[in-house]
XYZ file of C-alpha atoms in Angstrom:
375
model
C -43.014 -58.264 -37.428
C -40.638 -60.503 -39.156
C -39.554 -61.357 -42.705
C -41.872 -61.957 -45.700
C -42.721 -64.688 -48.159
C -41.523 -67.576 -46.050
C -43.585 -70.520 -44.929
C -43.313 -69.778 -41.216
C -44.919 -73.069 -40.220
C -42.352 -75.045 -42.174
C -39.522 -73.118 -40.590
C -40.841 -73.342 -37.067
C -41.822 -76.990 -37.228
C -38.555 -78.124 -38.733
C -36.281 -80.296 -36.625
C -35.805 -79.091 -33.070
C -32.135 -79.908 -33.494
C -31.738 -77.514 -36.409
C -29.028 -74.942 -35.951
C -30.155 -71.448 -34.993
C -29.164 -69.093 -37.791
C -30.151 -65.605 -36.750
C -29.140 -64.216 -40.122
C -28.644 -60.616 -39.079
C -26.983 -61.181 -35.717
C -23.229 -61.242 -36.156
C -22.821 -63.334 -33.010
C -25.626 -65.138 -31.217
C -24.392 -66.317 -27.786
C -26.709 -69.327 -27.863
C -24.559 -70.952 -30.510
C -21.024 -69.696 -29.946
C -18.748 -67.739 -27.644
C -19.226 -64.042 -28.395
C -17.257 -60.968 -27.378
C -18.529 -59.052 -24.318
C -20.758 -56.048 -24.936
C -20.542 -52.612 -23.292
C -22.676 -52.187 -20.176
C -24.492 -48.991 -19.305
C -24.020 -49.842 -15.621
C -25.608 -46.686 -14.220
C -28.613 -44.336 -14.444
C -29.055 -41.371 -16.742
C -31.358 -39.134 -18.741
C -31.050 -38.358 -22.440
C -32.718 -35.103 -23.509
C -32.969 -35.269 -27.275
C -34.369 -31.743 -27.520
C -30.712 -30.765 -27.054
C -29.628 -32.808 -30.048
C -27.973 -36.142 -30.702
C -26.556 -38.199 -27.839
C -23.177 -39.830 -28.426
C -24.460 -42.951 -26.654
C -26.784 -43.585 -29.603
C -26.165 -44.246 -33.273
C -28.410 -42.591 -35.865
C -29.449 -44.868 -38.701
C -31.551 -43.892 -41.679
C -31.494 -40.151 -41.152
C -33.414 -39.165 -37.997
C -33.315 -35.430 -37.322
C -33.433 -33.302 -34.176
C -35.640 -30.365 -33.175
C -37.410 -28.760 -30.256
C -39.485 -31.924 -29.746
C -36.468 -34.236 -29.713
C -35.549 -36.920 -32.228
C -37.755 -36.821 -35.299
C -38.235 -40.118 -37.145
C -39.916 -39.376 -40.475
C -41.334 -41.565 -43.216
C -41.627 -39.310 -46.260
C -41.088 -41.783 -49.074
C -40.836 -45.470 -49.760
C -37.917 -47.081 -47.937
C -37.667 -44.506 -45.125
C -37.125 -46.244 -41.779
C -35.041 -44.075 -39.410
C -34.044 -45.171 -35.914
C -31.595 -44.628 -33.076
C -29.811 -47.457 -31.265
C -27.888 -47.448 -28.003
C -24.198 -48.320 -27.959
C -24.571 -50.071 -24.602
C -26.667 -52.783 -22.989
C -28.613 -52.993 -19.741
C -28.956 -56.196 -17.720
C -32.422 -55.777 -16.235
C -33.445 -52.185 -15.878
C -35.950 -49.365 -16.073
C -36.506 -47.377 -19.273
C -38.890 -44.433 -19.739
C -39.604 -43.287 -23.298
C -41.331 -39.911 -23.789
C -42.885 -40.438 -27.212
C -45.438 -39.019 -29.602
C -46.270 -41.745 -32.124
C -46.484 -41.107 -35.845
C -49.902 -40.870 -37.507
C -50.684 -42.363 -40.894
C -52.275 -45.587 -42.053
C -49.670 -48.348 -42.162
C -47.033 -46.387 -40.246
C -45.504 -48.284 -37.300
C -43.683 -46.542 -34.427
C -41.630 -48.773 -32.127
C -39.652 -48.631 -28.870
C -37.804 -51.850 -28.156
C -35.347 -53.538 -25.827
C -33.488 -56.387 -27.521
C -30.631 -58.738 -26.713
C -28.007 -60.529 -28.774
C -29.780 -63.857 -28.298
C -33.023 -62.178 -29.400
C -34.875 -61.687 -26.156
C -37.170 -58.719 -26.749
C -39.587 -56.349 -24.990
C -41.689 -54.025 -27.152
C -43.993 -51.042 -27.423
C -45.614 -50.534 -30.841
C -48.039 -47.924 -32.163
C -50.004 -48.119 -35.404
C -50.428 -44.869 -37.283
C -54.043 -45.619 -38.085
C -55.000 -46.090 -34.433
C -54.871 -43.070 -32.136
C -56.436 -44.805 -29.121
C -54.442 -48.014 -28.555
C -50.838 -49.182 -28.165
C -49.483 -52.741 -28.369
C -47.071 -54.426 -25.965
C -45.210 -57.588 -26.855
C -42.298 -59.828 -25.877
C -40.203 -62.625 -27.349
C -37.566 -64.950 -25.948
C -34.576 -66.367 -27.805
C -36.050 -65.305 -31.142
C -38.786 -67.915 -31.002
C -42.113 -67.024 -32.605
C -43.819 -70.415 -32.603
C -46.899 -68.846 -31.029
C -48.189 -65.421 -31.916
C -50.377 -64.728 -28.891
C -47.992 -62.734 -26.724
C -49.122 -59.290 -27.801
C -51.676 -57.172 -25.985
C -53.347 -53.857 -26.702
C -53.873 -51.074 -24.176
C -55.886 -47.873 -24.013
C -53.716 -44.969 -25.157
C -55.971 -42.188 -26.399
C -54.176 -39.446 -28.323
C -50.901 -41.280 -28.827
C -50.433 -39.404 -32.144
C -51.460 -36.035 -30.704
C -49.525 -35.735 -27.460
C -46.403 -36.958 -25.717
C -46.874 -39.812 -23.254
C -44.391 -41.606 -21.024
C -44.082 -45.303 -21.827
C -42.168 -47.355 -19.281
C -40.620 -50.808 -19.269
C -39.463 -52.018 -15.863
C -37.626 -55.311 -16.247
C -36.285 -57.608 -13.533
C -35.653 -61.325 -13.162
C -39.114 -61.643 -11.593
C -41.351 -59.447 -13.754
C -41.728 -57.074 -16.679
C -44.051 -54.141 -16.068
C -45.369 -51.977 -18.898
C -46.704 -48.564 -17.824
C -48.310 -45.618 -19.612
C -47.996 -42.264 -17.841
C -47.278 -44.081 -14.584
C -50.229 -46.466 -14.826
C -49.446 -50.170 -15.056
C -51.137 -51.756 -18.055
C -49.427 -55.150 -18.142
C -47.285 -57.435 -15.991
C -45.404 -60.513 -17.187
C -43.608 -62.989 -14.923
C -41.515 -66.044 -15.790
C -44.490 -68.188 -14.756
C -46.958 -66.370 -16.991
C -44.614 -66.086 -19.972
C -44.592 -68.719 -22.681
C -42.340 -71.659 -21.763
C -38.662 -70.625 -21.700
C -39.612 -67.301 -23.260
C -39.075 -64.844 -20.432
C -36.603 -62.145 -21.631
C -33.529 -62.247 -19.370
C -30.317 -61.322 -21.198
C -28.519 -57.957 -21.727
C -30.490 -55.631 -23.976
C -29.848 -52.561 -26.104
C -32.449 -49.840 -26.721
C -33.873 -49.110 -30.182
C -36.478 -46.530 -31.211
C -37.730 -45.867 -34.725
C -40.483 -45.876 -37.341
C -41.217 -47.676 -40.618
C -44.007 -48.183 -43.148
C -45.536 -51.569 -42.490
C -48.234 -50.570 -44.963
C -45.883 -50.097 -47.887
C -47.788 -51.383 -50.949
C -44.883 -53.696 -51.804
C -44.988 -55.433 -48.431
C -46.593 -58.857 -48.009
C -50.334 -58.634 -47.386
C -49.913 -59.949 -43.841
C -47.632 -57.048 -43.001
C -50.027 -54.532 -44.536
C -52.997 -56.015 -42.682
C -51.204 -55.942 -39.332
C -50.072 -52.356 -39.923
C -53.658 -51.278 -40.571
C -53.664 -50.835 -44.339
C -51.617 -49.423 -47.189
C -49.474 -46.347 -46.638
C -50.178 -43.335 -48.846
C -46.832 -41.549 -49.101
C -48.468 -38.616 -50.859
C -50.430 -37.865 -47.675
C -47.233 -37.701 -45.580
C -44.697 -37.057 -44.280
C -45.355 -39.018 -41.084
C -43.215 -38.265 -38.037
C -42.665 -39.977 -34.693
C -40.976 -38.012 -31.880
C -38.804 -39.170 -28.992
C -38.345 -36.297 -26.571
C -36.286 -38.055 -23.915
C -35.172 -41.312 -22.363
C -34.534 -42.164 -18.732
C -32.528 -45.332 -18.235
C -31.472 -47.247 -15.144
C -29.330 -50.337 -15.574
C -30.161 -52.636 -12.668
C -26.680 -54.179 -12.971
C -23.252 -52.578 -12.714
C -19.919 -52.945 -14.471
C -18.354 -52.109 -17.813
C -19.153 -55.168 -19.939
C -21.650 -58.018 -20.049
C -20.854 -61.480 -21.380
C -22.529 -64.877 -21.548
C -21.005 -67.488 -19.255
C -22.520 -70.339 -21.270
C -25.022 -70.945 -24.046
C -28.104 -71.399 -21.876
C -29.461 -67.882 -22.308
C -30.377 -67.741 -18.611
C -29.833 -64.584 -16.616
C -27.826 -66.529 -14.038
C -25.213 -67.220 -16.732
C -24.578 -63.524 -17.480
C -21.273 -62.140 -16.221
C -20.395 -58.538 -15.456
C -16.868 -57.158 -15.735
C -16.059 -54.875 -12.818
C -19.554 -54.992 -11.390
C -22.445 -57.199 -10.347
C -25.643 -58.482 -11.928
C -28.530 -56.848 -10.025
C -25.966 -54.647 -8.330
C -28.038 -51.501 -8.822
C -31.420 -52.622 -7.486
C -32.626 -53.410 -3.978
C -33.349 -57.062 -3.245
C -36.862 -56.220 -2.121
C -37.545 -54.559 -5.472
C -36.646 -57.754 -7.280
C -38.818 -59.963 -5.100
C -41.832 -57.612 -5.066
C -44.083 -58.688 -7.936
C -46.846 -56.345 -9.023
C -50.359 -57.645 -9.576
C -51.304 -57.948 -13.213
C -53.989 -55.456 -14.234
C -56.894 -56.140 -16.534
C -55.533 -55.250 -19.944
C -57.620 -53.755 -22.714
C -57.297 -56.738 -24.984
C -55.164 -59.826 -25.270
C -54.360 -60.327 -28.906
C -55.188 -63.932 -29.667
C -53.276 -63.976 -32.923
C -51.061 -61.072 -33.905
C -49.728 -61.848 -37.372
C -45.963 -61.898 -37.694
C -45.487 -60.365 -41.131
C -41.763 -61.009 -41.029
C -42.146 -64.613 -39.923
C -39.134 -66.844 -40.294
C -36.372 -64.504 -39.209
C -36.325 -65.210 -35.508
C -35.747 -68.929 -35.429
C -34.302 -69.742 -38.799
C -32.969 -73.065 -39.955
C -30.601 -74.099 -42.690
C -33.635 -74.375 -44.971
C -34.086 -70.591 -44.986
C -33.693 -69.009 -48.412
C -33.586 -65.233 -48.769
C -36.552 -64.153 -50.914
C -35.573 -62.579 -54.231
C -38.154 -59.837 -53.871
C -38.384 -56.483 -52.139
C -37.650 -55.733 -49.360
C -34.705 -58.099 -49.676
C -33.529 -56.838 -53.059
C -30.908 -54.109 -52.640
C -31.097 -50.768 -54.351
C -28.821 -50.177 -57.323
C -26.690 -47.811 -55.280
C -23.783 -49.056 -53.212
C -21.660 -47.659 -50.421
C -18.205 -48.361 -49.125
C -17.516 -48.686 -45.388
C -17.425 -45.295 -43.734
C -19.646 -43.539 -46.255
C -22.562 -41.647 -44.745
C -24.848 -42.118 -47.782
C -25.944 -38.504 -47.387
C -27.429 -39.132 -43.943
C -24.638 -37.637 -41.869
C -21.678 -39.374 -40.243
C -21.960 -41.904 -37.473
C -21.583 -40.553 -33.909
C -18.088 -40.147 -32.508
C -16.498 -43.503 -31.746
C -18.956 -45.560 -33.833
C -17.330 -47.460 -36.688
C -17.961 -49.864 -39.545
C -16.614 -53.360 -38.961
C -14.830 -55.356 -41.622
C -18.135 -57.015 -42.428
C -19.683 -53.555 -42.955
C -21.747 -53.672 -39.807
C -22.124 -50.709 -37.472
C -20.504 -51.133 -34.090
C -20.527 -48.851 -31.035
C -17.567 -47.493 -29.082
C -15.602 -50.155 -27.175
C -17.679 -52.974 -28.588
C -16.756 -55.794 -30.867
C -20.051 -55.485 -32.716
C -23.660 -54.431 -32.534
C -26.324 -57.071 -32.913
C -28.144 -56.917 -36.176
C -31.262 -58.846 -35.293
C -33.541 -60.433 -37.823
C -36.162 -57.850 -37.133
C -34.097 -54.760 -36.991
C -32.117 -55.085 -40.138
C -31.845 -51.409 -40.817
C -28.129 -51.186 -40.151
C -27.421 -53.574 -42.990
C -29.752 -51.429 -45.072
C -27.784 -48.342 -44.075
C -24.362 -49.631 -45.008
C -25.219 -52.013 -47.830
C -27.861 -50.068 -49.669
C -30.872 -52.251 -48.915
C -34.262 -50.633 -48.773
C -36.763 -52.339 -46.529
C -38.690 -52.023 -43.260
C -36.771 -52.842 -40.132
C -39.173 -52.765 -37.216
C -41.534 -55.592 -36.460
């Protein structure tokens, strides 16, 4: 979940007036005026059995085959993912996924915004019968009871369709067309309902790496045995509908409310019927509400000036280094993707790509760090 060896309570209970310092976000709109980000603004399907899609950046060496994108953990430090070069402002996303097996292996499919709103699916490699859903707003993790688990028998053995349908009135998680969870602004934690433009990220990492903090290992289900691998997650396809239209999304102020989001050349909620927004689905009985999901990477969402980077793995960089533009043996970035002056990966027609506290793999990719990225 988040970053190790930090006293999360001290960070989270520090002054409410402390400045947000989302260390790995190059521009958090809650604290400054940020450049607009590219909007998807339409509907489409991405069939990864046909190979890489230019709309997505490969990070950490995912490969492609007849089952789509293959995200493999074969050795310590492996944490491949793909990340969209565009954002959706409310929308519908269908992931066709077969999760990776293996104790301590974590497969993830996530929507995340620049101000750290987040909607998640997560699978643990040691559990072939359940999947976790989760959400966060504005990077705040002052309560760890937002996760839930749902029946998902055979998630390592077969492909299933995992859906997130996200509007201003509700978030609906579905498995193979069956609703397993519904969240509304009223049922979300206070001021925590996700409501700002989000990118799509899918990938895998070893939460059970023996060098991880014990809390991370416990949450991931135990220590990862690399000798028993490799462990592979598959993403066969994605279907995406952006419920807004236009070419770019920007924040009109620093409130983080959906009403403040502006669309260039389009309209917020311009691609969804009004009745669909106002129609709220009844919440089903979920398999289990997780009373206290540990946040192994605690401290990275809402950081304060008191945050000190730990001088241990996974924060310590490898001895190897790379200059901007080098592929580090993992293949070049997709056409149009570039390295910024600060050595961050940015998509076509975008000033930058958010590097959130949880998904720090892009820094790992270009700077030579070796650590888990998914929460």
